[in-house]
PDB file of C-alpha atoms in Angstrom:
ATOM      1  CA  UNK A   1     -91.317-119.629 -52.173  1.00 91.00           C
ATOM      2  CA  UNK A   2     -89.375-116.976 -53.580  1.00 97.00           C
ATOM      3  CA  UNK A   3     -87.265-114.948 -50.828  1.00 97.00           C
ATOM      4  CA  UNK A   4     -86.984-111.135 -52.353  1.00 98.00           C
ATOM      5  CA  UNK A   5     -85.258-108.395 -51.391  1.00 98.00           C
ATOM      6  CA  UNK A   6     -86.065-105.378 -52.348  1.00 97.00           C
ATOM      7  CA  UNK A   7     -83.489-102.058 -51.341  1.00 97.00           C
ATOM      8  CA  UNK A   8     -85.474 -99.047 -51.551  1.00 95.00           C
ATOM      9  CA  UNK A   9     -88.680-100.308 -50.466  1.00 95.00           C
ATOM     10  CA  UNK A  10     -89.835 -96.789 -49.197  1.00 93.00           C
ATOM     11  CA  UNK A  11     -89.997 -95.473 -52.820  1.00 92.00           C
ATOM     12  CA  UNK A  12     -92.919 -95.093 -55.175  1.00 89.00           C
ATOM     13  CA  UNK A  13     -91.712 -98.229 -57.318  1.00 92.00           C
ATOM     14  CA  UNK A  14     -90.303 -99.769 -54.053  1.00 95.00           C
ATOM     15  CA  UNK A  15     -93.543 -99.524 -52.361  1.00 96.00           C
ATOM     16  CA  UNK A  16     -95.520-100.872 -55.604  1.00 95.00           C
ATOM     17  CA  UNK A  17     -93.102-103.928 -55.892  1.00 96.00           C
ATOM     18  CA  UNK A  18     -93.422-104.563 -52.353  1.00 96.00           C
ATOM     19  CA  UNK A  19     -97.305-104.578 -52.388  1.00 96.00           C
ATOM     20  CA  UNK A  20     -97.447-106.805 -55.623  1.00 96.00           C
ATOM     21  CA  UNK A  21     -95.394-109.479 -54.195  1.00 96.00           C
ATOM     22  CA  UNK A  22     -96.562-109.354 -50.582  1.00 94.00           C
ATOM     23  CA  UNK A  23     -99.818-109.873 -52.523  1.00 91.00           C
ATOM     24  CA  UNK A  24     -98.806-112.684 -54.820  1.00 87.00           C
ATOM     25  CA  UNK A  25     -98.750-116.118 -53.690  1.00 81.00           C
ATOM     26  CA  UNK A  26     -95.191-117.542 -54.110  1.00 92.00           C
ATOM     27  CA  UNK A  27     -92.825-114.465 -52.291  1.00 96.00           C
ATOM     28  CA  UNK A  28     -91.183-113.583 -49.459  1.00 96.00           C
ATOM     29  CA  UNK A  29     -90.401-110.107 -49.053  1.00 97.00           C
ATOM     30  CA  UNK A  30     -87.874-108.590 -47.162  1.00 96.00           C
ATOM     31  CA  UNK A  31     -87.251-104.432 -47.320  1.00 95.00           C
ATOM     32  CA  UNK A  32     -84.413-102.001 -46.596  1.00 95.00           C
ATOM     33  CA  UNK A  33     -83.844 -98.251 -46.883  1.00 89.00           C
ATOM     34  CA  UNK A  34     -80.475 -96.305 -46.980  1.00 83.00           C
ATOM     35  CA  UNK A  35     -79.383 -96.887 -43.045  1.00 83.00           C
ATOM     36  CA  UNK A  36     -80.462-100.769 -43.102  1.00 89.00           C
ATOM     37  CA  UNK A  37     -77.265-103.521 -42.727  1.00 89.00           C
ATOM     38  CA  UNK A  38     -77.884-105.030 -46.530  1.00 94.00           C
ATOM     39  CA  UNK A  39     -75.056-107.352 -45.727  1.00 93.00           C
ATOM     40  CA  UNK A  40     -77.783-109.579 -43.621  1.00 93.00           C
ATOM     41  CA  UNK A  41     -80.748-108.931 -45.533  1.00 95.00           C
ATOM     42  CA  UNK A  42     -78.842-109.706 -48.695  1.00 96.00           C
ATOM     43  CA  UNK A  43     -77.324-113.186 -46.898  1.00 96.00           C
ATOM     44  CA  UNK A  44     -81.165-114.596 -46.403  1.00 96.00           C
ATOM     45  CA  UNK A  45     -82.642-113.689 -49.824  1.00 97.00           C
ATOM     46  CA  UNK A  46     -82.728-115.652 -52.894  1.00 98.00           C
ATOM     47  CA  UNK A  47     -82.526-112.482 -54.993  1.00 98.00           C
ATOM     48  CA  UNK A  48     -82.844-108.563 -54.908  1.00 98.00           C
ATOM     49  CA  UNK A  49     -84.219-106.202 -56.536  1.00 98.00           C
ATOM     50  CA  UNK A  50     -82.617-102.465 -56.365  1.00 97.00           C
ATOM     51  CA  UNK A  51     -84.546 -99.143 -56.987  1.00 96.00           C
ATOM     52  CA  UNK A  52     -83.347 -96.981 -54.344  1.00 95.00           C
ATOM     53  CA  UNK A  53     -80.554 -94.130 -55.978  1.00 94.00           C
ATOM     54  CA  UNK A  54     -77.678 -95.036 -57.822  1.00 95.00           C
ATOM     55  CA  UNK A  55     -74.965 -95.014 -54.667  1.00 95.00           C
ATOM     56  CA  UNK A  56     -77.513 -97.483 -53.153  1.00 96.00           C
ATOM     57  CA  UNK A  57     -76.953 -99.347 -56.436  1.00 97.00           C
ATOM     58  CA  UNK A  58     -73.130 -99.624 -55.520  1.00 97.00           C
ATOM     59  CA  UNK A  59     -73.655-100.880 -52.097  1.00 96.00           C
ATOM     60  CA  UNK A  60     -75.893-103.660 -52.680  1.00 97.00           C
ATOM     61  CA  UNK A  61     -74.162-104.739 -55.467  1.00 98.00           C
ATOM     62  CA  UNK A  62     -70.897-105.047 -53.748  1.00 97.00           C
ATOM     63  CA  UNK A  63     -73.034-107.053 -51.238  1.00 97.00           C
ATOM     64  CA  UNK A  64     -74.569-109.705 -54.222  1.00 98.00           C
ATOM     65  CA  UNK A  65     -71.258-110.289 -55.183  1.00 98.00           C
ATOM     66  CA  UNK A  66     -69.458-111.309 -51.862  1.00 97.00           C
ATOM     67  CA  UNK A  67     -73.101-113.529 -51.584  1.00 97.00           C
ATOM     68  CA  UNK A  68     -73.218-114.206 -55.215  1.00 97.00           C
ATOM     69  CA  UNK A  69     -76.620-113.247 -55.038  1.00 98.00           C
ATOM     70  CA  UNK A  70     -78.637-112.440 -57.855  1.00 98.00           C
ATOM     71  CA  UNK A  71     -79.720-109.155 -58.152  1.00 98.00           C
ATOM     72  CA  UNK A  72     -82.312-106.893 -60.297  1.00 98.00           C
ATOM     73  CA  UNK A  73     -81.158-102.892 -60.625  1.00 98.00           C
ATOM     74  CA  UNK A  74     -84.186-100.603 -62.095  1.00 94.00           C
ATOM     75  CA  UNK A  75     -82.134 -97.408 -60.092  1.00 93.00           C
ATOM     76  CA  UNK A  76     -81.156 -94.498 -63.375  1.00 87.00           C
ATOM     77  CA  UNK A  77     -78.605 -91.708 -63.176  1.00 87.00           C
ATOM     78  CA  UNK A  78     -75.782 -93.786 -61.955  1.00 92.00           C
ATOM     79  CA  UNK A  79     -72.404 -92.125 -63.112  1.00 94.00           C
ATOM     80  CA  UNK A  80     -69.846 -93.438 -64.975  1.00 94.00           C
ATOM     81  CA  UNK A  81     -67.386 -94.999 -62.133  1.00 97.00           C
ATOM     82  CA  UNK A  82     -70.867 -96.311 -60.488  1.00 97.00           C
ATOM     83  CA  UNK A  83     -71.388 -98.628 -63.760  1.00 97.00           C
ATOM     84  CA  UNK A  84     -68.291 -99.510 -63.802  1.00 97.00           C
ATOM     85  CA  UNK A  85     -68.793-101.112 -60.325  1.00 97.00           C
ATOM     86  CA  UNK A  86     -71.936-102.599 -61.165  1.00 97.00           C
ATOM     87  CA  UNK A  87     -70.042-104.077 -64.174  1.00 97.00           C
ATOM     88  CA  UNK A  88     -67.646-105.139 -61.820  1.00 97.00           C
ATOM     89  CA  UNK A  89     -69.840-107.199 -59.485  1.00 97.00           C
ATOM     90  CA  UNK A  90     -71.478-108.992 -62.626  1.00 98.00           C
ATOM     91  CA  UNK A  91     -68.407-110.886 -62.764  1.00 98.00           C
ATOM     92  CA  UNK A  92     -69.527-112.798 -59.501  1.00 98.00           C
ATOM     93  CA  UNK A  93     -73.241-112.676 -59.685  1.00 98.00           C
ATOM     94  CA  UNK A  94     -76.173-112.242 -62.198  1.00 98.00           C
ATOM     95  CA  UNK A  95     -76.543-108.744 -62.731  1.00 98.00           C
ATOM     96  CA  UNK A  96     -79.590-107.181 -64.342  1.00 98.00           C
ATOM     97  CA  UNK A  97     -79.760-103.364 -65.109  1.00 96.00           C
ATOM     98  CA  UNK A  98     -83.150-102.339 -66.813  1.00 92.00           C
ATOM     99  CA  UNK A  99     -83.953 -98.212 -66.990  1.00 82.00           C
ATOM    100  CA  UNK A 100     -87.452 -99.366 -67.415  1.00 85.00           C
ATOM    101  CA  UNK A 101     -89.288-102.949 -66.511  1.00 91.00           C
ATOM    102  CA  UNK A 102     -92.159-102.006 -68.156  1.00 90.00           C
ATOM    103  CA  UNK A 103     -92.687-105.269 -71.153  1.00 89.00           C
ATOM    104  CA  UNK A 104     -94.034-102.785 -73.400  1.00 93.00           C
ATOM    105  CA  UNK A 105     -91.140 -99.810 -73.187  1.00 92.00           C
ATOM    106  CA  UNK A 106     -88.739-102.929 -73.577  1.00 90.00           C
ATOM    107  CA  UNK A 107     -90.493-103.827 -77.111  1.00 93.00           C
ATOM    108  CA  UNK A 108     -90.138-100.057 -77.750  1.00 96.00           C
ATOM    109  CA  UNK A 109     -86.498-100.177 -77.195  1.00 93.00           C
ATOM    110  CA  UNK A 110     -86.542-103.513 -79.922  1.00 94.00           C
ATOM    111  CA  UNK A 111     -88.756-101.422 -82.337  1.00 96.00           C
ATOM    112  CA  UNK A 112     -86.900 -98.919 -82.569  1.00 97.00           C
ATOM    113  CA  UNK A 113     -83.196-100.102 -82.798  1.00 96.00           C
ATOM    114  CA  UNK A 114     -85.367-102.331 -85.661  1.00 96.00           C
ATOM    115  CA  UNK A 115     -86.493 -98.606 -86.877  1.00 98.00           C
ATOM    116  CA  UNK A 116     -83.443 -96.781 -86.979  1.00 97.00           C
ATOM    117  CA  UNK A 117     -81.417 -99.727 -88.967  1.00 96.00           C
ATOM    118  CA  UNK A 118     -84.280 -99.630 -91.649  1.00 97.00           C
ATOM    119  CA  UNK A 119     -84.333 -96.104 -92.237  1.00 96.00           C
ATOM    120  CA  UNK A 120     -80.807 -95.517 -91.550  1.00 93.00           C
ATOM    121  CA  UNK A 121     -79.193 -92.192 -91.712  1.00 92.00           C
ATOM    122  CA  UNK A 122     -81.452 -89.813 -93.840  1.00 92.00           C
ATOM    123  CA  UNK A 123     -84.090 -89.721 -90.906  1.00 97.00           C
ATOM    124  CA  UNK A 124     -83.399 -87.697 -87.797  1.00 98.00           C
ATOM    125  CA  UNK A 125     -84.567 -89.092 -84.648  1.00 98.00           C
ATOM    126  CA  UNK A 126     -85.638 -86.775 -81.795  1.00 98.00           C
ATOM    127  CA  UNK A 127     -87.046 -88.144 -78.239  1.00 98.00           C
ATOM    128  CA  UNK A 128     -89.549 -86.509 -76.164  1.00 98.00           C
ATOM    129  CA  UNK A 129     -90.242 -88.465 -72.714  1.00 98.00           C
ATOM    130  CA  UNK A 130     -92.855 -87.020 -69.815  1.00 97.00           C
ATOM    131  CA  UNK A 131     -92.852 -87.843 -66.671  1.00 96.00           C
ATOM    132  CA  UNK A 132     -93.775 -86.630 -62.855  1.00 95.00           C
ATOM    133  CA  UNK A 133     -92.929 -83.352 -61.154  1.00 96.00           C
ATOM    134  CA  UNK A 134     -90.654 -85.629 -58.756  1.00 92.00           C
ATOM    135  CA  UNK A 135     -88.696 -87.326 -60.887  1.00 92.00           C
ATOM    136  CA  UNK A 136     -85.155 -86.422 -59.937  1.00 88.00           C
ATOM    137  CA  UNK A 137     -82.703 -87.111 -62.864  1.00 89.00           C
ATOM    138  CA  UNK A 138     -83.287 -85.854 -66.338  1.00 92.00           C
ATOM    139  CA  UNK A 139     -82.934 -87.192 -69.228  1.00 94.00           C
ATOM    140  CA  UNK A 140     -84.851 -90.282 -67.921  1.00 93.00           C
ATOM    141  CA  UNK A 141     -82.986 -93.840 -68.227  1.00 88.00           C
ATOM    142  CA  UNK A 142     -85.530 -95.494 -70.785  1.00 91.00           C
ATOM    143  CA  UNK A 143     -84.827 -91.677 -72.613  1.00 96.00           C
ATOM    144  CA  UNK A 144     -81.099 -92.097 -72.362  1.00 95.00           C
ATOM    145  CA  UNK A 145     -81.125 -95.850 -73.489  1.00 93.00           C
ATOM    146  CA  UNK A 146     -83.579 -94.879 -76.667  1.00 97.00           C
ATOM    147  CA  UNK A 147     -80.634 -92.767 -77.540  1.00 98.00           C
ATOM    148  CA  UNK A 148     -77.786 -94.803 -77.233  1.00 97.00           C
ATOM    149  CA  UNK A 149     -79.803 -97.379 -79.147  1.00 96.00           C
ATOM    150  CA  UNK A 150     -80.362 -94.976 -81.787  1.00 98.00           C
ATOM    151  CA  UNK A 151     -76.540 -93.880 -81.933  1.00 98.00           C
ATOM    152  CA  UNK A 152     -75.525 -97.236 -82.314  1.00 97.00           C
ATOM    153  CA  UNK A 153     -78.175 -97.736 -85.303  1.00 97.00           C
ATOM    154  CA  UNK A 154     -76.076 -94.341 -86.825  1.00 96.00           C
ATOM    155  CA  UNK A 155     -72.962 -95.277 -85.734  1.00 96.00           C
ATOM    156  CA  UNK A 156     -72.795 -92.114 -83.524  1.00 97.00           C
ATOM    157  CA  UNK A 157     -71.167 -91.823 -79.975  1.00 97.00           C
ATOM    158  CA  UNK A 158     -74.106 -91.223 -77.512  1.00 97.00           C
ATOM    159  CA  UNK A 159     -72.513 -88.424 -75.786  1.00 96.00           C
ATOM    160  CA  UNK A 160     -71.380 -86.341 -78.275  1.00 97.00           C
ATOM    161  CA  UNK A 161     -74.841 -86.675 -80.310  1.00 97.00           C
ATOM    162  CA  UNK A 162     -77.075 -85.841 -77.847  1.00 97.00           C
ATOM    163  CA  UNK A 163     -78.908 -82.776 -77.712  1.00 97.00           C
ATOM    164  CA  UNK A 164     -80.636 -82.227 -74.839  1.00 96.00           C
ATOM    165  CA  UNK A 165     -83.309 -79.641 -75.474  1.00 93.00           C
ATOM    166  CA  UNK A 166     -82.500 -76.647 -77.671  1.00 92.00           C
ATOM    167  CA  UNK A 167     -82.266 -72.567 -76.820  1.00 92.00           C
ATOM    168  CA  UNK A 168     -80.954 -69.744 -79.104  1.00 95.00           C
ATOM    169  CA  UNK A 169     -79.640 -69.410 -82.340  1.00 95.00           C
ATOM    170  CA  UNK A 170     -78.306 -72.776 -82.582  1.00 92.00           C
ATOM    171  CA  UNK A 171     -78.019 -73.428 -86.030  1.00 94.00           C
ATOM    172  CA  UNK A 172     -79.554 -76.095 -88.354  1.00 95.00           C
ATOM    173  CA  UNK A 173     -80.307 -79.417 -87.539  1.00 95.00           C
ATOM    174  CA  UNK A 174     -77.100 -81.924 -88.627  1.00 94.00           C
ATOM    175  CA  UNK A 175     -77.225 -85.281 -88.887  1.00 94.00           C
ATOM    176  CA  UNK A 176     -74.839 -86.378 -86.591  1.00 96.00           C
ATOM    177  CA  UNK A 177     -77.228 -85.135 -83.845  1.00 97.00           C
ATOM    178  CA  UNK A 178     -80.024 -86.952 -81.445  1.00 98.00           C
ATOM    179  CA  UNK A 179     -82.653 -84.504 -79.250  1.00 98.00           C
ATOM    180  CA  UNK A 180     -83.503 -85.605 -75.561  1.00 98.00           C
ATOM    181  CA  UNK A 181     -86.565 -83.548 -74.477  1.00 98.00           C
ATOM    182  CA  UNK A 182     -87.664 -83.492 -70.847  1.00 97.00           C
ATOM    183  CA  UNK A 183     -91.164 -82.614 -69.792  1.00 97.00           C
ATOM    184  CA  UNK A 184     -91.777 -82.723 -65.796  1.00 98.00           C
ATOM    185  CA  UNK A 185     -95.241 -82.088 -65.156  1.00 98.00           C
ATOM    186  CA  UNK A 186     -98.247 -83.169 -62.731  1.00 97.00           C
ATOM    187  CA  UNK A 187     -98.138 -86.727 -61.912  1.00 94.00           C
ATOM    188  CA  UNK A 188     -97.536 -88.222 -65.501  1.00 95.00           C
ATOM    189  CA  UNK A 189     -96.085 -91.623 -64.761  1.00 91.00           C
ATOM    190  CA  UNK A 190     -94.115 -92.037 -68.114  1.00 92.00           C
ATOM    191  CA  UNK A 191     -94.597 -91.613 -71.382  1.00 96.00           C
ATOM    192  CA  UNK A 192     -91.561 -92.187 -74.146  1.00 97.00           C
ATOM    193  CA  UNK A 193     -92.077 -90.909 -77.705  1.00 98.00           C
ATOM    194  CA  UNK A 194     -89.481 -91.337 -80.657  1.00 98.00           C
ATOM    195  CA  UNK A 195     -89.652 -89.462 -83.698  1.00 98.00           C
ATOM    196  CA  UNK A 196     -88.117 -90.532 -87.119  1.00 98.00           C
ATOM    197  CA  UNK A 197     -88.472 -87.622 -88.951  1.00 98.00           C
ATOM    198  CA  UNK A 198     -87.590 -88.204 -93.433  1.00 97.00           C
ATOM    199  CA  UNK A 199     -88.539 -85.391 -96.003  1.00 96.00           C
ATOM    200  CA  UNK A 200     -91.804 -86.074 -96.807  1.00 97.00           C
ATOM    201  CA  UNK A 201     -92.544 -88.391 -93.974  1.00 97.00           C
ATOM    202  CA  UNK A 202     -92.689 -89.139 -90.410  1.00 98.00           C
ATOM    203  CA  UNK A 203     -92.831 -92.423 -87.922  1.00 98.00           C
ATOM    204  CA  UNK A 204     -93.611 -91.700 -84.130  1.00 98.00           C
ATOM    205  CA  UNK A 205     -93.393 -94.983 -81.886  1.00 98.00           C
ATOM    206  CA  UNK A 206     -95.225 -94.211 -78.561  1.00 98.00           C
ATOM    207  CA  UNK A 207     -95.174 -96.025 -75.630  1.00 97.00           C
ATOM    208  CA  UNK A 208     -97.610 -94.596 -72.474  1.00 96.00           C
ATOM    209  CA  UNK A 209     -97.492 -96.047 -68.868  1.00 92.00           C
ATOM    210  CA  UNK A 210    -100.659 -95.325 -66.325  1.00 91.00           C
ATOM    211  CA  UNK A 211     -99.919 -97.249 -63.429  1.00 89.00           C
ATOM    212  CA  UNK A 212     -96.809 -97.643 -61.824  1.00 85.00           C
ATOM    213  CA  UNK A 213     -97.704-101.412 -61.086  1.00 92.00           C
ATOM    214  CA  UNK A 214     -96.499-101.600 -64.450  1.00 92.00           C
ATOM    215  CA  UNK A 215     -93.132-102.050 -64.012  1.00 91.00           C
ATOM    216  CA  UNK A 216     -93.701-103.154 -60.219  1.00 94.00           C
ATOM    217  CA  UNK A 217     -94.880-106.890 -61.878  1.00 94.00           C
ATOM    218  CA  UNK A 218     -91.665-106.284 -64.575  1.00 94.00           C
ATOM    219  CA  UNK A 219     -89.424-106.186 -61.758  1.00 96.00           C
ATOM    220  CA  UNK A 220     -90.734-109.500 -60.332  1.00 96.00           C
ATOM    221  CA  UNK A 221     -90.478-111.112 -63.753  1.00 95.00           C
ATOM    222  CA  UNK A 222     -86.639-109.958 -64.210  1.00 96.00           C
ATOM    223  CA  UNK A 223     -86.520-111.220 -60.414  1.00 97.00           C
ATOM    224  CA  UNK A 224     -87.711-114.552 -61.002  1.00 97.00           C
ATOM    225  CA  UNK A 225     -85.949-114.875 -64.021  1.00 97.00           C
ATOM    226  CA  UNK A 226     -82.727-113.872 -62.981  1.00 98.00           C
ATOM    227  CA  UNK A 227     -82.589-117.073 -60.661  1.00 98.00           C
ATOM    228  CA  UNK A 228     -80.035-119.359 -61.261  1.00 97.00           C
ATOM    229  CA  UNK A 229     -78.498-117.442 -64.023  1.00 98.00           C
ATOM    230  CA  UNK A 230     -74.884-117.993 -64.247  1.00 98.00           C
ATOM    231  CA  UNK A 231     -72.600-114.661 -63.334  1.00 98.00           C
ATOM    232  CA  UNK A 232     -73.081-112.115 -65.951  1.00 98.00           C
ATOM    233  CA  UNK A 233     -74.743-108.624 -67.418  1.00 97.00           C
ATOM    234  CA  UNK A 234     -78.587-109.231 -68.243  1.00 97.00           C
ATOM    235  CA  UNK A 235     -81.525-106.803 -69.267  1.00 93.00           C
ATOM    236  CA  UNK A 236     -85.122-107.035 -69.912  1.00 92.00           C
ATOM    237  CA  UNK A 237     -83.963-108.020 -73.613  1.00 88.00           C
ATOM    238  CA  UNK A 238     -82.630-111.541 -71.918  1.00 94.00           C
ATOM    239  CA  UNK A 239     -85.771-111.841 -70.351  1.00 94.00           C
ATOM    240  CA  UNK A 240     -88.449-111.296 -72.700  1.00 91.00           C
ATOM    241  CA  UNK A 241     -86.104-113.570 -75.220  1.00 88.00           C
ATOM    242  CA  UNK A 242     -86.064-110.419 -77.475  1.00 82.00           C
ATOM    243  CA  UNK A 243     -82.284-110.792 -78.433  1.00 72.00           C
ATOM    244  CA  UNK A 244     -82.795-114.307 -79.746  1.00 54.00           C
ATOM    245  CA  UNK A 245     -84.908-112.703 -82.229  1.00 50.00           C
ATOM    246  CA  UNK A 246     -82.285-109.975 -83.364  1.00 48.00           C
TER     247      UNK A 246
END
């Protein structure tokens, strides 16, 4: 039996993970929201999983450390000085961070570092990602990592490439440059598309999500994987064994 903890229970994904494991044979499944005392509930799990919002990330990271707990982070739009403390409490525990837990978005993120090294330079690469009307941070994290992949495949510094959306005269296209586009609309659960657009020719890898469950049962694979891991950064990559095959 499997003790879980999952911080941020009360969310869409929170509530979905919740359900999947209460449902599954195997788990135990404790909860907590933003008020709760994660310093117990953390103490009496044998891992947790984090999608609450990225301060909530912070705290119960601090708390896997002091346990040396293992712990699962699917939370986006941390800033900066919040990865850096995640980073930090890798040092004493497992420590997975995954935008997306989705299996297929994470053999997107493969394809298309695969993609970009192939075609190199002469193709520009644009991303267009869709999601729900309540989806608070924009770009979305599986959007943001598509780009840093990309920049690394160009050699480009994430930040200063990307282009996020376009208005105005803003000149032609150069190739130093990566577009983020952000569609919030209805109750679209995700949908990632990158473009590699040559002269001549195009490639468009697509990746569609329709229930949320989705990356409720990629969450509990990254959970039970993460068991027993020795202290240390880890993302779906790791788990799917898709950096082995690099």
């Amino acid at each position: 039996m499997i003790r879980v903890h999952v911080h941020g229970a009360g969310g869409r994904l929170g509530q979905a993970i919740v359900r999947i494991a209460t449902g599954s044979l195997g788990y135990e499944v404790s909860k907590s929201g933003r008020e709760d005392d994660l310093s117990a509930l953390v103490a009496e799990c044998d891992v947790a999983i984090d999608v609450s919002q990225p301060e909530g990330s912070v705290a119960i990271a601090t708390c896997c450390a002091a346990e040396k707990k293992p712990l699962v982070i699917g939370t986006t739009g941390h800033s900066a000085s919040q990865l850096h403390s995640l980073r930090a409490a890798s040092a004493a525990t497992a420590t997975l961070l995954a935008p997306n837990f989705s299996v297929g978005i994470n053999l997107l993120f493969w394809l298309t570092e695969k993609t970009g090294v192939i075609l190199g330079t002469e193709f520009d690469a644009e991303i267009v990602e869709l999601h729900h009307r309540l989806k608070k941070d924009s770009p979305s994290g599986t959007a943001k990592r598509l780009g840093e992949i990309i920049a690394k495949t160009k050699a480009l510094d994430y930040e200063n490439a990307a282009r996020h959306g376009r208005e105005g005269i803003v000149g032609e296209r150069t190739m130093s440059e990566i577009g983020l586009h952000a569609v919030r609309a209805g109750d679209i659960v995700g949908e990632h598309t990158v473009y590699f657009a040559g002269t001549g020719e195009r490639i468009e890898l697509t990746h569609r999500v329709s229930s949320r469950d989705t990356f409720a049962k990629g969450a509990l694979r990254a959970a039970t994987w993460l068991i027993g891991k020795p202290a240390g950064w880890y993302d779906m990559q790791d788990v799917l064994g898709l950096r082995a095959n690099g």
